[in-house]
Amino acid sequence: MLKIKTADLPALYERIAQSQDLFLPVRSAGQTDFALWQKDAQVDLDTLKTVKSPKDVFFPQSETLYSCHREDGKLSVTPEELCDKPFVVFGMKACDVQGIAVLDKVFLSEPVDSYYAARRTHGTIVALACGRPETSCFCTVFGIDPAAPEGDVVTWMVDQWLYWDAKTDKGFALTDFLHDLFEPADESTVEQVKTAIRAIVKKLPYADLSLEGWGAQAADTRFDSPIWEQLYKPCLACGTCTFVCPTCQCYDIKDYDTGSGVQRYRCWDSCMYSDFTMMAHGNNRTSQMQRFRQRFMHKLAYFPANNDGVFSCVGCGRCVDKCPSHLNIVKVIKAFGKED
Amino acid sequence: MQELITRAKALLESGEVQRVLGWKQGEHIYDPEPAFFDSAEALKDFVYNGFCGANLSKYMIEAAKLEGKTLVFLKPCDSYSFVQLMKEHRVDREKAHIIGVGCKGKLSVNKIDADGILDIQGAGYPDCADTLTVDTLYGQTTVSYKDAMLERCHVCKGKEHMVCDEQIGESADTADSDRFAQVAAIEAMSPEEKFAFFQSELSKCIRCNACRNVCPACSCRKCVFDSTKFDSTQKANTTSFEEKMFHIIRAFHVAGRCTDCGECSRVCPQGIPLHLFNRKFIKDINSLYGEYQAGVDAQAKAPLTSFTQEDAEPSIVAEGGLTHA
Amino acid sequence: MPVNQNNEEFRPVIVAFCCNWCSYAGADLAGSSRLSYPADVKIIRVPCSCRVNPMFILRAFEKGADGVILCGCHPGDCHYSTGNYYARRRMTLLFSMLDFIGVENGRTRVEWVSAAEGVKFSETMNSFVAKIRSLGKNVRLGDLRCKN
Amino acid sequence: MSEPMHECKYNPGFMRDTLIPQVGIITDIRTETPDVKTFRVNAPGGGKLFEHMPGQCAMVCAPGVGEAMFSITSSPTNKEYQEFSIKRCGQLTEHLHSLQPGDEIMVRGPYGNNFPVETELKGQNLLFIAGGIALAPLRSVINYVLDNRDNYGSIDILYGSRSADDLVQRKEIEEVWSKVPGVNIYLTIDREQAGWDGHVGFVPNYLKEIGFTTDKTAILCGPPIMIKFCLQALQEMGFSKEQVYTTLELRMKCGVGKCGRCNIGTKYVCKDGPVFRFDQVDELPNEY
């Protein structure tokens, strides 16, 4: 276990940024999101939840897959270069790290998505334990411990110190590179912090949320429930919940004509959008109820059925905070809980 | 609040209305959701408090397609949207029973600077406190009601309902700042400053379309941004021009129809002050074509569907005739 | 850097939306009268100035235009009697919005050019191109993806 | 392909990411019906773009226009080229119909599962039922089966469309398929038409009129309404759902079960389908 004064963190950022890209929570125009560190960046480790999850470091909201050019009637396809440089993501919370584990199940399963895999190979995750969990947090429901995240390096903020504990080879390599910035630390301080965090988490309003009835079996039992018809009504069919979610992975592939060729890019898409399943001969989900149901059934039933019971929700609570209609996965889970 | 429930029950039981459109108790005081209630029994979850900011007018477009009458609760500013939708023939006045509900300013939990908010006292209606007491996981704190109010309430359009069948509850005019002050402040900036301001605000946009979908004026069956005929990339979030195009066109398409209800800014997950675009159009319309408030009069001619022969030429912009008017 | 340093080198891309009945005919007259205007101007014929949706203007900029000009019949002379009056209001508001977000306000212009005004058409285009040359390349409204 | 080939580090067995298409040349276009054309596609250097199995699909893309999934209508036993029968019904198909032989498009695939021609279907008597453009996916199976005639029992093909002009691959049906021993062809059109002396009537009704015995495995493909009534008819005849195969079609973008569009229940139609047996279809939630 190592530690560094929080006042010295800018030196740490600068050191990392000398040799690789560093992504961390940056405050800009009043909101905090993960962004590339620059000298004048306003790093914000106090905000518990960035608006967007850090998933877009690995799975960007929009990325070019390849471009096509036509010359003398001949088409050529130029694939976009894959990420080939190491980078660091600093300050991911336990739920965000689990979010990446969920995305891994999608993008690293056969056939592997090489764009995503290249970023995963080159990215080092420095996780940060949650100092002040929020009302909307319910990660423990999914077995996540916000006091001890997964990650290549795990860190804790205690008073004026950042405690640093490398866990993997990537984490050790990064620690070696920064070793002169640290001083040795005592594990017991961190243990005390962990205990304190776990005590707060127990008191969270959603701490006792029950997932009973969800999981693989819900695919059969809950699809036809009349509850959906009640639940979806306030849904505006916007994509807020999808785009702030650390596990939503649906994407669209589209063309952009740059005037000197066509760039084919993929961008996040939302199953909440009316045209998500629209094709030339019709749409198989014509009502918002069906689209709403698809989102939650996918997270709570279909995904676990295909992935050994792992839910495609990590309880980060972003949708709880951000839904314009105050509709969210907690209300969905609870609505079914009441009926059983 | 009890008065609202009693009246709603009576109307449901008499068969005069088939359903009630109101707000439903959430998990906390600060997350009520818009909801339809089909029975007197369901109304046990009905809630009306300082956090019921959602404008229910847009839901009336769907309600107009249902059998029978819908009872809807509209706050004074929501009623402007309803009148505008009547003007555009998107809602059916005959199928709506409107209760004009009082409003003393609506709150945003995002404006309360505290972690782990569990409960808030003083946010009820009609009894609201000047100071809200906020219980959090990390202790108690207070915030003044005014400081927690939505932006739109600081430029309140007044206590009058533009349309309603009956009125329940008192309203308060909560305006305490000039509606166009923010717009004027930006107009006074240099082009470089203006551009930098909007670049930093709009680069946060995640193109979730919440601003569009919540907007009572955005009621097109098929939005131009959903058309496959455009390659204007409905969902790509790039920090280049695309966001600006989206937001300018979004605001332009509602120019002259926007009642300035402020829902776009309320719902933006990134806290982008989207109302600035709409309000800039309103300010220009007022100064060029005469004062106009959408949603006041369903018969009035809208500024972008009318003209006079003496209208200003577009060159007025380059000549600086608008910003210094 | 709003002003381009090498004005001689800079060949701006100008899109001119011209109404079919007056301004396009005016452009024709300019051509047949051998009045010159820069080849940088790309004319797009529209049935009426009112046909021009704000999206057309923004998309022209997005795809690389450095200046966009809309030409229609003089107020009162619209082939469809009132189209240009509506266009006038829309463009005024749109230009004001562009100014509001920090786009140099000389990049857009509306001129009324009749079928008989070949000279005005050529003068307008010459002066507009000169204006855009002095403003330099459009960096604020172009899509980054179109820059390569 | 002009650029050097390196095996993709993350996708052993692939040259590059599965989302990246290959350039293909349209070498022949046949007009089948007023709104269906069959496109023959070769690799730029000649030969096939890839190997596939009957029932599999591929993404056909036109840069700047779009990309969509089409079933490969040619049989894998054809060693020279691949074919796609495409009906004009949207933006992309409109564009494809405007192309000429020699034009280049992009293709990626093959995607999805295939009809179990080498396993469950082997040695079986087969009954093919198709309506309209849906002959496209079945044609690859039919030709595969005919080219491996000894491996299968009797073959019955029931095919119908709106009119005689809308029968796809009519020449091949009449000149090739009908001449193969042990193959019975039943054609029908929806309405009477001058010059047509064959059967008139909807496919499900004709199916009942013929009344097949249940010692067969049926492969059913067509518009949803036809599928519904044909399945009913087959069940009335005594067929079980385990004896009937079909294909599903949903909006697809990635083709590899990641983009989420064709997700229905726990299945991704692009990856787990498009071929399903009816007892499997029954397990899916009812939103296809």
Short mmCIF file of N, CA and C in Angstrom, two decimals, chain D residues 46-133:
data_model
loop_
_atom_site.label_atom_id
_atom_site.label_comp_id
_atom_site.label_asym_id
_atom_site.label_seq_id
_atom_site.Cartn_x
_atom_site.Cartn_y
_atom_site.Cartn_z
N GLY D 46 -12.21 -11.89 -58.90
CA GLY D 46 -12.91 -13.09 -59.33
C GLY D 46 -13.12 -14.03 -58.17
N GLY D 47 -14.02 -14.97 -58.35
CA GLY D 47 -14.30 -15.94 -57.29
C GLY D 47 -15.26 -15.40 -56.26
N LYS D 48 -15.45 -16.19 -55.20
CA LYS D 48 -16.43 -15.81 -54.19
C LYS D 48 -15.80 -14.95 -53.11
N LEU D 49 -16.63 -14.12 -52.46
CA LEU D 49 -16.14 -13.27 -51.38
C LEU D 49 -15.87 -14.08 -50.12
N PHE D 50 -16.70 -15.09 -49.90
CA PHE D 50 -16.55 -15.92 -48.71
C PHE D 50 -17.36 -17.19 -48.91
N GLU D 51 -17.19 -18.15 -48.03
CA GLU D 51 -17.99 -19.37 -48.07
C GLU D 51 -19.15 -19.22 -47.10
N HIS D 52 -20.28 -19.82 -47.42
CA HIS D 52 -21.41 -19.72 -46.51
C HIS D 52 -22.17 -21.04 -46.50
N MET D 53 -23.18 -21.12 -45.64
CA MET D 53 -24.06 -22.29 -45.59
C MET D 53 -25.47 -21.85 -45.93
N PRO D 54 -26.32 -22.77 -46.38
CA PRO D 54 -27.66 -22.36 -46.81
C PRO D 54 -28.47 -21.76 -45.66
N GLY D 55 -29.03 -20.59 -45.90
CA GLY D 55 -29.84 -19.92 -44.89
C GLY D 55 -29.12 -18.75 -44.27
N GLN D 56 -27.81 -18.71 -44.43
CA GLN D 56 -27.05 -17.59 -43.84
C GLN D 56 -27.28 -16.30 -44.62
N CYS D 57 -26.96 -15.20 -43.95
CA CYS D 57 -27.21 -13.88 -44.52
C CYS D 57 -25.91 -13.11 -44.65
N ALA D 58 -25.98 -12.01 -45.35
CA ALA D 58 -24.82 -11.11 -45.42
C ALA D 58 -25.32 -9.68 -45.46
N MET D 59 -24.46 -8.78 -44.97
CA MET D 59 -24.77 -7.35 -45.01
C MET D 59 -24.32 -6.81 -46.35
N VAL D 60 -25.22 -6.21 -47.06
CA VAL D 60 -24.88 -5.58 -48.32
C VAL D 60 -24.92 -4.08 -48.09
N CYS D 61 -23.83 -3.38 -48.41
CA CYS D 61 -23.83 -1.95 -48.16
C CYS D 61 -23.44 -1.14 -49.37
N ALA D 62 -24.05 0.01 -49.45
CA ALA D 62 -23.70 0.99 -50.46
C ALA D 62 -23.25 2.22 -49.69
N PRO D 63 -21.99 2.62 -49.84
CA PRO D 63 -21.48 3.72 -49.03
C PRO D 63 -22.32 4.99 -49.21
N GLY D 64 -22.68 5.60 -48.10
CA GLY D 64 -23.45 6.82 -48.15
C GLY D 64 -24.94 6.58 -48.25
N VAL D 65 -25.35 5.35 -48.56
CA VAL D 65 -26.78 5.06 -48.65
C VAL D 65 -27.22 4.23 -47.45
N GLY D 66 -26.50 3.16 -47.20
CA GLY D 66 -26.89 2.36 -46.05
C GLY D 66 -26.43 0.93 -46.18
N GLU D 67 -26.93 0.14 -45.29
CA GLU D 67 -26.46 -1.22 -45.15
C GLU D 67 -27.64 -2.03 -44.66
N ALA D 68 -27.85 -3.21 -45.20
CA ALA D 68 -28.93 -4.04 -44.69
C ALA D 68 -28.60 -5.51 -44.90
N MET D 69 -29.29 -6.32 -44.11
CA MET D 69 -29.05 -7.76 -44.13
C MET D 69 -29.91 -8.41 -45.22
N PHE D 70 -29.28 -9.24 -46.05
CA PHE D 70 -30.04 -9.98 -47.06
C PHE D 70 -29.64 -11.43 -46.99
N SER D 71 -30.59 -12.30 -47.29
CA SER D 71 -30.23 -13.71 -47.30
C SER D 71 -29.49 -14.00 -48.61
N ILE D 72 -28.57 -14.93 -48.49
CA ILE D 72 -27.79 -15.30 -49.67
C ILE D 72 -28.60 -16.35 -50.41
N THR D 73 -28.97 -16.05 -51.64
CA THR D 73 -29.92 -16.92 -52.33
C THR D 73 -29.24 -18.02 -53.13
N SER D 74 -27.93 -17.81 -53.39
CA SER D 74 -27.23 -18.86 -54.13
C SER D 74 -26.80 -19.97 -53.17
N SER D 75 -26.60 -21.13 -53.72
CA SER D 75 -26.22 -22.27 -52.89
C SER D 75 -24.71 -22.28 -52.68
N PRO D 76 -24.29 -22.79 -51.52
CA PRO D 76 -22.85 -22.92 -51.29
C PRO D 76 -22.19 -23.84 -52.31
N THR D 77 -23.00 -24.69 -52.93
CA THR D 77 -22.43 -25.62 -53.91
C THR D 77 -22.02 -24.88 -55.18
N ASN D 78 -22.50 -23.66 -55.33
CA ASN D 78 -22.03 -22.84 -56.44
C ASN D 78 -20.66 -22.30 -56.06
N LYS D 79 -19.66 -22.67 -56.83
CA LYS D 79 -18.29 -22.32 -56.43
C LYS D 79 -17.81 -21.00 -57.03
N GLU D 80 -18.67 -20.37 -57.86
CA GLU D 80 -18.17 -19.20 -58.59
C GLU D 80 -18.59 -17.86 -58.02
N TYR D 81 -19.78 -17.80 -57.47
CA TYR D 81 -20.28 -16.48 -57.07
C TYR D 81 -21.37 -16.63 -56.00
N GLN D 82 -21.77 -15.48 -55.46
CA GLN D 82 -22.91 -15.44 -54.56
C GLN D 82 -24.01 -14.61 -55.20
N GLU D 83 -25.25 -14.92 -54.86
CA GLU D 83 -26.36 -14.14 -55.40
C GLU D 83 -27.29 -13.67 -54.30
N PHE D 84 -27.85 -12.49 -54.52
CA PHE D 84 -28.84 -11.92 -53.60
C PHE D 84 -30.07 -11.54 -54.42
N SER D 85 -31.24 -12.03 -54.00
CA SER D 85 -32.48 -11.57 -54.65
C SER D 85 -33.07 -10.48 -53.78
N ILE D 86 -33.21 -9.30 -54.35
CA ILE D 86 -33.56 -8.14 -53.54
C ILE D 86 -34.79 -7.44 -54.09
N LYS D 87 -35.74 -7.26 -53.20
CA LYS D 87 -36.98 -6.58 -53.57
C LYS D 87 -36.85 -5.10 -53.28
N ARG D 88 -37.35 -4.29 -54.19
CA ARG D 88 -37.25 -2.84 -54.01
C ARG D 88 -38.31 -2.38 -53.02
N CYS D 89 -37.89 -1.94 -51.84
CA CYS D 89 -38.90 -1.50 -50.88
C CYS D 89 -38.40 -0.43 -49.94
N GLY D 90 -37.18 0.03 -50.08
CA GLY D 90 -36.69 1.09 -49.19
C GLY D 90 -35.59 1.87 -49.87
N GLN D 91 -34.90 2.68 -49.06
CA GLN D 91 -33.89 3.56 -49.62
C GLN D 91 -32.72 2.79 -50.23
N LEU D 92 -32.21 1.82 -49.45
CA LEU D 92 -31.04 1.08 -49.90
C LEU D 92 -31.40 0.22 -51.11
N THR D 93 -32.53 -0.48 -51.04
CA THR D 93 -32.89 -1.39 -52.14
C THR D 93 -33.18 -0.59 -53.40
N GLU D 94 -33.74 0.59 -53.22
CA GLU D 94 -33.97 1.49 -54.35
C GLU D 94 -32.64 1.79 -55.05
N HIS D 95 -31.64 2.08 -54.24
CA HIS D 95 -30.32 2.39 -54.78
C HIS D 95 -29.73 1.16 -55.47
N LEU D 96 -29.84 0.01 -54.81
CA LEU D 96 -29.25 -1.20 -55.40
C LEU D 96 -29.89 -1.50 -56.75
N HIS D 97 -31.18 -1.25 -56.86
CA HIS D 97 -31.87 -1.52 -58.13
C HIS D 97 -31.40 -0.59 -59.24
N SER D 98 -30.77 0.53 -58.85
CA SER D 98 -30.31 1.47 -59.89
C SER D 98 -28.90 1.11 -60.38
N LEU D 99 -28.28 0.10 -59.78
CA LEU D 99 -26.90 -0.23 -60.14
C LEU D 99 -26.85 -1.06 -61.44
N GLN D 100 -25.66 -1.08 -62.03
CA GLN D 100 -25.42 -1.81 -63.28
C GLN D 100 -24.34 -2.86 -63.03
N PRO D 101 -24.29 -3.89 -63.88
CA PRO D 101 -23.18 -4.84 -63.76
C PRO D 101 -21.87 -4.07 -63.88
N GLY D 102 -20.89 -4.45 -63.07
CA GLY D 102 -19.61 -3.73 -63.07
C GLY D 102 -19.52 -2.77 -61.90
N ASP D 103 -20.67 -2.36 -61.36
CA ASP D 103 -20.65 -1.46 -60.21
C ASP D 103 -20.17 -2.21 -58.97
N GLU D 104 -19.57 -1.44 -58.06
CA GLU D 104 -19.04 -2.07 -56.85
C GLU D 104 -19.93 -1.77 -55.64
N ILE D 105 -20.06 -2.75 -54.81
CA ILE D 105 -20.76 -2.57 -53.55
C ILE D 105 -19.87 -3.14 -52.45
N MET D 106 -20.36 -3.11 -51.22
CA MET D 106 -19.57 -3.71 -50.15
C MET D 106 -20.43 -4.79 -49.48
N VAL D 107 -19.76 -5.86 -49.09
CA VAL D 107 -20.48 -6.97 -48.49
C VAL D 107 -19.70 -7.45 -47.27
N ARG D 108 -20.40 -7.75 -46.20
CA ARG D 108 -19.72 -8.42 -45.08
C ARG D 108 -20.58 -9.57 -44.59
N GLY D 109 -19.91 -10.57 -44.11
CA GLY D 109 -20.63 -11.76 -43.67
C GLY D 109 -19.76 -12.97 -43.92
N PRO D 110 -20.32 -14.16 -43.90
CA PRO D 110 -21.74 -14.44 -43.68
C PRO D 110 -22.08 -14.38 -42.20
N TYR D 111 -23.34 -14.12 -41.93
CA TYR D 111 -23.81 -14.03 -40.55
C TYR D 111 -24.92 -15.03 -40.27
N GLY D 112 -25.05 -15.36 -39.03
CA GLY D 112 -26.18 -16.16 -38.57
C GLY D 112 -25.97 -17.65 -38.71
N ASN D 113 -27.01 -18.38 -38.30
CA ASN D 113 -26.95 -19.84 -38.39
C ASN D 113 -27.46 -20.27 -39.76
N ASN D 114 -27.59 -21.55 -39.97
CA ASN D 114 -28.04 -22.04 -41.27
C ASN D 114 -29.04 -23.15 -41.09
N PHE D 115 -29.70 -23.52 -42.17
CA PHE D 115 -30.59 -24.69 -42.10
C PHE D 115 -29.72 -25.91 -41.86
N PRO D 116 -30.17 -26.80 -41.00
CA PRO D 116 -29.30 -27.94 -40.62
C PRO D 116 -29.24 -29.00 -41.70
N VAL D 117 -28.77 -28.59 -42.89
CA VAL D 117 -28.75 -29.50 -44.04
C VAL D 117 -27.85 -30.71 -43.85
N GLU D 118 -26.85 -30.55 -43.00
CA GLU D 118 -25.91 -31.65 -42.81
C GLU D 118 -26.23 -32.46 -41.56
N THR D 119 -27.23 -32.03 -40.80
CA THR D 119 -27.56 -32.77 -39.58
C THR D 119 -29.02 -33.20 -39.58
N GLU D 120 -29.89 -32.42 -38.94
CA GLU D 120 -31.29 -32.83 -38.81
C GLU D 120 -31.99 -33.12 -40.14
N LEU D 121 -31.67 -32.32 -41.15
CA LEU D 121 -32.41 -32.47 -42.41
C LEU D 121 -31.90 -33.63 -43.26
N LYS D 122 -30.73 -34.13 -42.93
CA LYS D 122 -30.12 -35.17 -43.76
C LYS D 122 -30.97 -36.45 -43.73
N GLY D 123 -31.23 -36.99 -44.93
CA GLY D 123 -31.99 -38.22 -45.02
C GLY D 123 -33.49 -38.01 -44.92
N GLN D 124 -33.92 -36.78 -44.74
CA GLN D 124 -35.35 -36.51 -44.57
C GLN D 124 -36.03 -36.25 -45.91
N ASN D 125 -37.35 -36.47 -45.91
CA ASN D 125 -38.17 -35.97 -46.99
C ASN D 125 -38.41 -34.50 -46.70
N LEU D 126 -38.27 -33.66 -47.69
CA LEU D 126 -38.37 -32.23 -47.43
C LEU D 126 -39.54 -31.60 -48.16
N LEU D 127 -40.20 -30.69 -47.43
CA LEU D 127 -41.31 -29.94 -48.01
C LEU D 127 -40.97 -28.46 -47.89
N PHE D 128 -40.77 -27.81 -49.01
CA PHE D 128 -40.47 -26.37 -49.00
C PHE D 128 -41.74 -25.59 -49.30
N ILE D 129 -42.03 -24.60 -48.45
CA ILE D 129 -43.20 -23.76 -48.69
C ILE D 129 -42.73 -22.30 -48.68
N ALA D 130 -42.97 -21.60 -49.77
CA ALA D 130 -42.49 -20.22 -49.83
C ALA D 130 -43.53 -19.32 -50.47
N GLY D 131 -43.50 -18.06 -50.09
CA GLY D 131 -44.39 -17.07 -50.67
C GLY D 131 -43.61 -15.84 -51.09
N GLY D 132 -43.77 -15.41 -52.32
CA GLY D 132 -43.16 -14.17 -52.81
C GLY D 132 -41.65 -14.18 -52.77
N ILE D 133 -41.09 -13.10 -52.26
CA ILE D 133 -39.64 -12.93 -52.24
C ILE D 133 -38.98 -13.93 -51.30
#
